[in-house]
mmCIF file of C-alpha atoms in Angstrom:
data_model
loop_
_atom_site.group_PDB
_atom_site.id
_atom_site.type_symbol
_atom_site.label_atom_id
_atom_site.label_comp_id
_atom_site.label_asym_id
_atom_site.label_seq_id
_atom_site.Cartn_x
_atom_site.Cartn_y
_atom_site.Cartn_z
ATOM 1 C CA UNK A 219 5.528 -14.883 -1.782
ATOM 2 C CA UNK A 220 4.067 -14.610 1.502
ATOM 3 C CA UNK A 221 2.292 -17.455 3.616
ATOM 4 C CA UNK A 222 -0.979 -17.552 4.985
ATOM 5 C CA UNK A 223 -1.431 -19.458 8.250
ATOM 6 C CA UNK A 224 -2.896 -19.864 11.473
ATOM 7 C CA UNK A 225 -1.431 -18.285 14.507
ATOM 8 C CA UNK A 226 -2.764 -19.769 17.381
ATOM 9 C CA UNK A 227 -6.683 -19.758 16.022
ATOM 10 C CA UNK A 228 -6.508 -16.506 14.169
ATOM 11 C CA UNK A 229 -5.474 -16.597 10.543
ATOM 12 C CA UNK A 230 -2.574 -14.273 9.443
ATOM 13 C CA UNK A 231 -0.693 -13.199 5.704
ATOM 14 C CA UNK A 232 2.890 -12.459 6.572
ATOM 15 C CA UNK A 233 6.255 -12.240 4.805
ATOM 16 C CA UNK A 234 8.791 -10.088 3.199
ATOM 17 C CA UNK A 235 7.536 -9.365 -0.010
ATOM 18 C CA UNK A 236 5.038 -6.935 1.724
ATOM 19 C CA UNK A 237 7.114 -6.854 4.740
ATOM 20 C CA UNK A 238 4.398 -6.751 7.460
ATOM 21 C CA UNK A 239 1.790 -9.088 9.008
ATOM 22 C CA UNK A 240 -2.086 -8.908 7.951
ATOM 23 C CA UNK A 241 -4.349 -10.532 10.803
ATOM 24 C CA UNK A 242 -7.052 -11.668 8.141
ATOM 25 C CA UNK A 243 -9.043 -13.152 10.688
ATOM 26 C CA UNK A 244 -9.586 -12.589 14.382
ATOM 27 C CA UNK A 245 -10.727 -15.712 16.693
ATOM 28 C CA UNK A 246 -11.634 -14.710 20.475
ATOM 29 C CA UNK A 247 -9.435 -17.499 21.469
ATOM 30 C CA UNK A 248 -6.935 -15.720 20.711
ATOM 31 C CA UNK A 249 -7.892 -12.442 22.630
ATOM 32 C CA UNK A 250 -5.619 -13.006 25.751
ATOM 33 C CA UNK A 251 -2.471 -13.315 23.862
ATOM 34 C CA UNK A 252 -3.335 -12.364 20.037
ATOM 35 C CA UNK A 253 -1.189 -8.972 19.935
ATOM 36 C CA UNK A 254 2.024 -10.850 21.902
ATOM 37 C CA UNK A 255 2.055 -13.196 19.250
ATOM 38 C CA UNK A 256 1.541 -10.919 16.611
ATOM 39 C CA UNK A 257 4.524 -8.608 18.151
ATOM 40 C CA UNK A 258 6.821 -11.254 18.694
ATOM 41 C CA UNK A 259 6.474 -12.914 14.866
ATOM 42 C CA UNK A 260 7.168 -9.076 13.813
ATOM 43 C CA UNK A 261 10.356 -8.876 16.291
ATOM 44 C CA UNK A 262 11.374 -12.339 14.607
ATOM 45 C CA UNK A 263 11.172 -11.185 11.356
ATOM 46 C CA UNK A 264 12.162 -7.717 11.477
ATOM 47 C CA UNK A 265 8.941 -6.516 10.212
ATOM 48 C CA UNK A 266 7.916 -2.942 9.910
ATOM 49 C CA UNK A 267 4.150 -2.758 10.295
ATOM 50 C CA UNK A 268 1.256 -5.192 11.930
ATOM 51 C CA UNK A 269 -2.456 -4.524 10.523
ATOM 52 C CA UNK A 270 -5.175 -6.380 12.128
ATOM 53 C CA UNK A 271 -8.672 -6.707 10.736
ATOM 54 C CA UNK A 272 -10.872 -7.383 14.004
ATOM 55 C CA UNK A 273 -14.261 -7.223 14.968
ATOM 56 C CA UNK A 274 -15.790 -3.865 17.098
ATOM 57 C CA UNK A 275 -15.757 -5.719 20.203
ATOM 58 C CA UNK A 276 -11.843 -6.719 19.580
ATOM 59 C CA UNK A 277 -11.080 -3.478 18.865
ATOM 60 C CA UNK A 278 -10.237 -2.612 22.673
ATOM 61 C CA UNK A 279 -7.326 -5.418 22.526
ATOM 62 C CA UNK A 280 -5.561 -3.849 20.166
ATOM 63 C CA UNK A 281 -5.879 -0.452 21.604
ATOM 64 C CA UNK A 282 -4.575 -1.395 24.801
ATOM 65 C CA UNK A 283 -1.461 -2.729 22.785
ATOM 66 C CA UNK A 284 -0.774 0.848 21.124
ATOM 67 C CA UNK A 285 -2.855 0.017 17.426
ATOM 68 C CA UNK A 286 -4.293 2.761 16.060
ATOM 69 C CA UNK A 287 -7.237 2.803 13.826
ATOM 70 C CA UNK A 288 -6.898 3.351 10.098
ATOM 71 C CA UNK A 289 -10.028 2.669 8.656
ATOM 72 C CA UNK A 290 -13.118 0.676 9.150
ATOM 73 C CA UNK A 291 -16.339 -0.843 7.421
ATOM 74 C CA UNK A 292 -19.889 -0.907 9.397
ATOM 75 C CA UNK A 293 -22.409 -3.713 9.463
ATOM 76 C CA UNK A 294 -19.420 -6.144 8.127
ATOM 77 C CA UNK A 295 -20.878 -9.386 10.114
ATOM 78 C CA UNK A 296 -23.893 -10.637 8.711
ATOM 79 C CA UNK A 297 -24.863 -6.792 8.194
ATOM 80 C CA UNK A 298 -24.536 -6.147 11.959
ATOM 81 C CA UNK A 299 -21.125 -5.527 14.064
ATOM 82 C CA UNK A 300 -18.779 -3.087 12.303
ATOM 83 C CA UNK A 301 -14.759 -4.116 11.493
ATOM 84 C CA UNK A 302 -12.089 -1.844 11.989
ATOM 85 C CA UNK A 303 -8.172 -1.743 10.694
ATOM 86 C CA UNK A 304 -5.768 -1.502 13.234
ATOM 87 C CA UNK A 305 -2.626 -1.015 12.569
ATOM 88 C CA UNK A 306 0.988 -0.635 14.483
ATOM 89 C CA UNK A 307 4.135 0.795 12.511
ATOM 90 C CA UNK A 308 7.369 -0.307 13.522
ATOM 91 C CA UNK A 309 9.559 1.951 11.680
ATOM 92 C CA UNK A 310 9.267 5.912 11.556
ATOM 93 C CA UNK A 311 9.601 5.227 7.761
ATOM 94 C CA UNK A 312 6.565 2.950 7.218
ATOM 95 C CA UNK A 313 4.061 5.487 8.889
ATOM 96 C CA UNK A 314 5.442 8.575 6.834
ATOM 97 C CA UNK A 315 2.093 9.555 5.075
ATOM 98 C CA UNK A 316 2.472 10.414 0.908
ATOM 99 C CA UNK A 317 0.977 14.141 1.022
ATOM 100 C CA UNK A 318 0.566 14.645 -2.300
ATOM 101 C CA UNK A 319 -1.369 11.301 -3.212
ATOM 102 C CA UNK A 320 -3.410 12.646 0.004
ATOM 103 C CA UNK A 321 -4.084 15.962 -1.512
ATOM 104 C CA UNK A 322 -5.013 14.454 -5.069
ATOM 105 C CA UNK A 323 -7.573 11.928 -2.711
ATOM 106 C CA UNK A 324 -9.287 14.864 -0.845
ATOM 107 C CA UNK A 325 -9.713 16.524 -4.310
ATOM 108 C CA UNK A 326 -11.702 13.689 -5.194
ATOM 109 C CA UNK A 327 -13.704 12.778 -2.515
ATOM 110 C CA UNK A 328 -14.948 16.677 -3.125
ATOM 111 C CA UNK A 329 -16.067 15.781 -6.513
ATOM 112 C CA UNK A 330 -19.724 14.418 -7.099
ATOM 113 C CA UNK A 331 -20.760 10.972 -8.595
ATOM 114 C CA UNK A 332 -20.794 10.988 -12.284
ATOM 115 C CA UNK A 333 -22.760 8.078 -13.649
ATOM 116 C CA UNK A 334 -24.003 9.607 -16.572
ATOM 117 C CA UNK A 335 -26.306 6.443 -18.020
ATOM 118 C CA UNK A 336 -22.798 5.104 -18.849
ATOM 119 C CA UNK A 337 -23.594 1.438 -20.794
ATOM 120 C CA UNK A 338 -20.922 -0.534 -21.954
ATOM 121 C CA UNK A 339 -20.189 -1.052 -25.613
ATOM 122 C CA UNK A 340 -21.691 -3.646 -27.952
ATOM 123 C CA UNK A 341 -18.085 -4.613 -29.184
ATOM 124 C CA UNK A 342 -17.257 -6.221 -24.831
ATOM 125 C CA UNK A 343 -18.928 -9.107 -23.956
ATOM 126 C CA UNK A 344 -18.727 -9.160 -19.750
ATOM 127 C CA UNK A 345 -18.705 -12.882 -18.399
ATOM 128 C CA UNK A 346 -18.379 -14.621 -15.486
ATOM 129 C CA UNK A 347 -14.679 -16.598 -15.517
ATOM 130 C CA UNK A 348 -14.181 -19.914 -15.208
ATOM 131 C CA UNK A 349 -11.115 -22.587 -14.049
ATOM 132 C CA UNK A 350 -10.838 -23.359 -18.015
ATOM 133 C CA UNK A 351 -9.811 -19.425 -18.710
ATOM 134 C CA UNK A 352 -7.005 -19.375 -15.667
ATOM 135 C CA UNK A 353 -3.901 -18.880 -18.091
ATOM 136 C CA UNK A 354 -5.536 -15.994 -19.775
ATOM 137 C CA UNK A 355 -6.434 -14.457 -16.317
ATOM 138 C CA UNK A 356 -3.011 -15.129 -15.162
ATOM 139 C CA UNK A 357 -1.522 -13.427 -18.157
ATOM 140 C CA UNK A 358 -2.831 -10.743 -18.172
ATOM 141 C CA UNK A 359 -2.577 -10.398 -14.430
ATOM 142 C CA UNK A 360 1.236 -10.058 -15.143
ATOM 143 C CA UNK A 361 0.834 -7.629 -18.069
ATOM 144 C CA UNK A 362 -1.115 -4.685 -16.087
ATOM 145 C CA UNK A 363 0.852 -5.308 -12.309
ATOM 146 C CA UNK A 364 4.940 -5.351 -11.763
ATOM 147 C CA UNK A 365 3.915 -7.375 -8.410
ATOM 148 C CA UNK A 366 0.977 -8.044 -6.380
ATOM 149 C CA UNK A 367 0.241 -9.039 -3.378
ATOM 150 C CA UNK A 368 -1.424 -12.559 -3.634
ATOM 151 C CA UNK A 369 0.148 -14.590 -6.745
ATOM 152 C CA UNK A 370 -2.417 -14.195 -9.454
ATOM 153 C CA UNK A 371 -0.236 -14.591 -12.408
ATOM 154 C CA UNK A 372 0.057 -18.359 -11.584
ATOM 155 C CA UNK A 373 -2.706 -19.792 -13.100
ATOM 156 C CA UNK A 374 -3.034 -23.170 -10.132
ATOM 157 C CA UNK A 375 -3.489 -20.199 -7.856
ATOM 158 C CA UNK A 376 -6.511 -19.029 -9.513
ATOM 159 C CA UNK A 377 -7.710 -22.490 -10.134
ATOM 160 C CA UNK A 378 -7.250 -23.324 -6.591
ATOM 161 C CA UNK A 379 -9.460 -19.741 -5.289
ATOM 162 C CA UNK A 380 -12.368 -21.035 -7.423
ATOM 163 C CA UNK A 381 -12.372 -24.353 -6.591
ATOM 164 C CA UNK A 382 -12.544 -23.358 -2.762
ATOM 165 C CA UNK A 383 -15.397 -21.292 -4.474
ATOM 166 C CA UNK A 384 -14.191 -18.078 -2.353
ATOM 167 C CA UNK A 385 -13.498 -15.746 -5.391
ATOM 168 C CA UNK A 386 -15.634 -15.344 -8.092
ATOM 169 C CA UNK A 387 -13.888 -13.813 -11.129
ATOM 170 C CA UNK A 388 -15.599 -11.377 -13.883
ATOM 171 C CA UNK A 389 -14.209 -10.505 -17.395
ATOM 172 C CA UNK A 390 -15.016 -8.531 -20.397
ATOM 173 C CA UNK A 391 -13.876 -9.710 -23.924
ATOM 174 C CA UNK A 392 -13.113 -8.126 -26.902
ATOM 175 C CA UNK A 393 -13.084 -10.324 -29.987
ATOM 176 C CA UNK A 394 -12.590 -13.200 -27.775
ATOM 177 C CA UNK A 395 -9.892 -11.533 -26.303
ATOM 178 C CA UNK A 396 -9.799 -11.277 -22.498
ATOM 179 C CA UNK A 397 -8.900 -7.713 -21.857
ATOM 180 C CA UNK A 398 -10.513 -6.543 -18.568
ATOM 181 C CA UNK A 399 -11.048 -8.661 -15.142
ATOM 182 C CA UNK A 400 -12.242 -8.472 -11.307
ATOM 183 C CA UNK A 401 -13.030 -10.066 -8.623
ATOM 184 C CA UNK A 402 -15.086 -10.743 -5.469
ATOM 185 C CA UNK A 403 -13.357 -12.322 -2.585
ATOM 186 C CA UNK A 404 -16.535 -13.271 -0.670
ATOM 187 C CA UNK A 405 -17.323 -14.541 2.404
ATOM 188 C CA UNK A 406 -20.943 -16.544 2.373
ATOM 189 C CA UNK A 407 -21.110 -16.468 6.443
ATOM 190 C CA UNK A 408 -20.961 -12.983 7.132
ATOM 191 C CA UNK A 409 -22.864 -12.061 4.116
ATOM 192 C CA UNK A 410 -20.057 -9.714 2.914
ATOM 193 C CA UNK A 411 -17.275 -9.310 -0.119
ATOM 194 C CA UNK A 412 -14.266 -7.344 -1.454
ATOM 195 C CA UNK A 413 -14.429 -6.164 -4.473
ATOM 196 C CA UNK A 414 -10.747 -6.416 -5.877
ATOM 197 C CA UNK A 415 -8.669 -7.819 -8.257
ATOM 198 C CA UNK A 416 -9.525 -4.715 -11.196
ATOM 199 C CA UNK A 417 -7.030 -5.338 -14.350
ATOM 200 C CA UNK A 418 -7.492 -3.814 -17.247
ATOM 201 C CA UNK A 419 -5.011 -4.097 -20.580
ATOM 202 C CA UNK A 420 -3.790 -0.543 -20.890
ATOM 203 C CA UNK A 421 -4.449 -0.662 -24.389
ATOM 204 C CA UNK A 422 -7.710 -1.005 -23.457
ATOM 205 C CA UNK A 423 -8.091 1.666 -20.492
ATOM 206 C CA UNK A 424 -10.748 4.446 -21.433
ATOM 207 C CA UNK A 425 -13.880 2.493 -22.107
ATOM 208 C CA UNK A 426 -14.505 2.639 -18.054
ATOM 209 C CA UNK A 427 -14.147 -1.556 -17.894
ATOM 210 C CA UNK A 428 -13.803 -0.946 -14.290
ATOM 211 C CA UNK A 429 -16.707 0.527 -13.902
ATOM 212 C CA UNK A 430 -19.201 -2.143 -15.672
ATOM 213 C CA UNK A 431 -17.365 -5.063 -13.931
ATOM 214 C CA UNK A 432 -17.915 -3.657 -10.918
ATOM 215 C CA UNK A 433 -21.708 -2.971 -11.922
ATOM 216 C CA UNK A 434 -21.743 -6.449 -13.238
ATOM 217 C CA UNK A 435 -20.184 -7.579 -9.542
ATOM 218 C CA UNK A 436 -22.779 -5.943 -7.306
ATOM 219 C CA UNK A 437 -26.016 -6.702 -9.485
ATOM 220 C CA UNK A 438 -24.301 -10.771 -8.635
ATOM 221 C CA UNK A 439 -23.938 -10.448 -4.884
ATOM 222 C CA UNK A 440 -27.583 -8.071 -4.829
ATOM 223 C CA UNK A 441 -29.394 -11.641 -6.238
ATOM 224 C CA UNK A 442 -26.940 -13.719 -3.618
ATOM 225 C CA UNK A 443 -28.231 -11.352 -0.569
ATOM 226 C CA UNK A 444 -25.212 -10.240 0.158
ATOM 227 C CA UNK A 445 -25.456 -7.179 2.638
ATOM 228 C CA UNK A 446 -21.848 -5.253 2.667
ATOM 229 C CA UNK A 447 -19.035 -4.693 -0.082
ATOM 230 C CA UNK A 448 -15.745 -2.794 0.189
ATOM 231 C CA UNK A 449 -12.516 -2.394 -1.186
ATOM 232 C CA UNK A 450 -8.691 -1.627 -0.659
ATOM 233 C CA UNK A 451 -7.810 0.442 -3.799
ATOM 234 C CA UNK A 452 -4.550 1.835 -4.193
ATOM 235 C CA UNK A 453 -4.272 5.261 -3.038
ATOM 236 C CA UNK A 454 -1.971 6.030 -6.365
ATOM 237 C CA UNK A 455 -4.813 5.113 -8.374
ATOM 238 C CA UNK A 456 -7.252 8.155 -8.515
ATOM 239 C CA UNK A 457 -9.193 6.304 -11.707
ATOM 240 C CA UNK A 458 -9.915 3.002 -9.680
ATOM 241 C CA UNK A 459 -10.773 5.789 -6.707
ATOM 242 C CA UNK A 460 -13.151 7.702 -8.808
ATOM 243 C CA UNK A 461 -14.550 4.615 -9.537
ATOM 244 C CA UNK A 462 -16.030 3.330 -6.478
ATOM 245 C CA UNK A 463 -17.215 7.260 -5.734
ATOM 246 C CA UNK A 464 -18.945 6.775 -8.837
ATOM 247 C CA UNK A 465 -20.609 3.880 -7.485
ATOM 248 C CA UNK A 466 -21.044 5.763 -4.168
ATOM 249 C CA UNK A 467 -19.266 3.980 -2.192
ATOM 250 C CA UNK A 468 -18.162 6.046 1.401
ATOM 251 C CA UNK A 469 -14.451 6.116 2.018
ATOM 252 C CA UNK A 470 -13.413 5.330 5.417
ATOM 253 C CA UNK A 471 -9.883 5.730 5.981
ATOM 254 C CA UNK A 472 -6.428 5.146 4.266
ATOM 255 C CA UNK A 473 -4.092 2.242 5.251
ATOM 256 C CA UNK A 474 -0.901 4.236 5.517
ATOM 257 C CA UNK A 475 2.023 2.253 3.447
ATOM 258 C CA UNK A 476 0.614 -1.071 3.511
ATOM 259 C CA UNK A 477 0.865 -3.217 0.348
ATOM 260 C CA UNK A 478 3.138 -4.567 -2.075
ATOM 261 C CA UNK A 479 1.535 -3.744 -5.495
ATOM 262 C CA UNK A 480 2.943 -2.586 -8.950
ATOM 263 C CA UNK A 481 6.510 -2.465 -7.849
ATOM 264 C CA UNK A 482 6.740 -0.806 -4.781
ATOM 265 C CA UNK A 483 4.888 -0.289 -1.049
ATOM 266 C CA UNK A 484 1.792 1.678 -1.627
ATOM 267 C CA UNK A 485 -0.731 2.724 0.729
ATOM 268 C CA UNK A 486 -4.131 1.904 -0.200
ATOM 269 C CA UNK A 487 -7.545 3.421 0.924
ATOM 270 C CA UNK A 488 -10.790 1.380 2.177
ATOM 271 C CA UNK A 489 -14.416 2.347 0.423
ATOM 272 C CA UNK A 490 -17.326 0.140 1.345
ATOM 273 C CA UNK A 491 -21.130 0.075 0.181
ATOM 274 C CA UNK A 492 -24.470 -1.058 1.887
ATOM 275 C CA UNK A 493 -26.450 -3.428 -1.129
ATOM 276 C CA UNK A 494 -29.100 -4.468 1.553
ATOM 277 C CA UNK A 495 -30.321 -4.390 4.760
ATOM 278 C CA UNK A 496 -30.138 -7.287 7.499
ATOM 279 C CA UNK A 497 -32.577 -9.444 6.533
#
């Protein structure tokens, strides 16, 4: 699995099982040297992409180094200064867009929201998840994805994300039966959190479980002020797609070839939603 660790004061994901580096978090310590040190742990490795999450005002940095922008998400900071996605591909390969996931994503993005007064069935019960329920989560993490990119079907691992309190997890239950889960990866500083994490039992796929948990996630973060949510959903996925339209969230760009999930390298696309306003 890959590591996550500091390089230099920034905080990277990196590794082989995705095969490319993910600057998680920019520090403007780093600014002076940040994109050597990113291109010479890619030469090292043999790497074939670098994607940088930065702030607007870092965006310039990685410019000048020949990133281009894939996507972005505004008012990310404490509902203020926007993020962006930069990203540099290091094989003609990796950058080699899939055309005919792009041309089922455009026909959705033309479609409008369908909400419908949609309420979810008396026989689910949705929940929030707790350190006690980490083999079911784990299990059932490994029954709906071939491979993912963070190691959620090892139950310590989702032990250890709650205890560090930065992922909440939501499930629904079906005859005490855990059949459906998400979760928000949040970030209490800047006031902002991904929604991510969707599994649902195929057995169990039709009852729009997505949908309600992420209902269920936004009402949570709405009563904890936070400002800004957004997503990565897989770009293969046009149900988890439609679902976030649905919820109108505003896609922003497509990160071209850039995750490890279900089997294979996928490209996944970035929504994001305003819940509130700065202050």
């Amino acid at each position: 699995m890959d590591l996550i660790e500091k390089l230099g004061h920034s905080l990277v994901h990196h590794g082989e099982f995705n095969n490319r580096i993910f600057l998680l978090k920019y520090d403007e310590k780093d600014r002076n040297n940040i994109t050597d040190q990113l291109n010479k742990l890619a030469e090292t490795n043999g790497y074939t992409k670098i994607i940088a999450k930065v702030p607007a005002a870092a965006q310039p940095v990685f410019l000048k180094d020949g990133f281009t922008q894939e996507a972005f998400i505004p008012s990310f900071y404490q509902g203020e200064q926007d993020v962006f996605f930069m990203s540099k591909f290091l094989s003609d390969e990796r950058k080699k867009a899939p055309s005919s996931a792009l041309d089922t994503l455009t026909d959705l993005l033309a479609q409008p929201q369908n909400n419908n007064g949609a309420v979810l069935a008396k026989e689910f019960k949705l929940t929030l998840l707790s350190p006690k329920e980490a083999p079911q989560m784990s299990e059932l993490f490994g029954k709906v994805f071939e491979t993912y990119p963070f190691p959620v079907t090892q139950p310590e691992y989702i032990r250890e994300t709650m205890q560090e309190e930065t992922v909440i997890y939501f499930g629904i239950w079906h005859n005490q039966k855990l059949v459906g889960i998400s979760s928000a990866e949040v970030d209490p500083k800047n006031k902002n959190a991904e929604m991510t994490d969707f599994a649902v039992l195929p057995e169990y796929r039709g009852h729009r479980l997505a949908y309600f948990l992420l209902q269920k996630m936004e009402e949570y973060l709405t009563e904890q002020k936070y400002q800004t949510v957004y997503t990565i959903a897989r770009l293969n996925s046009p149900g988890m797609n439609k679902t976030f339209i649905n919820h109108g969230y505003r896609f922003s760009g497509v990160l071209t070839n850039n995750t490890n999930i279900s089997g294979q390298i996928e490209s996944m696309n970035v929504y994001y939603k305003k819940l509130m306003k700065n202050g």
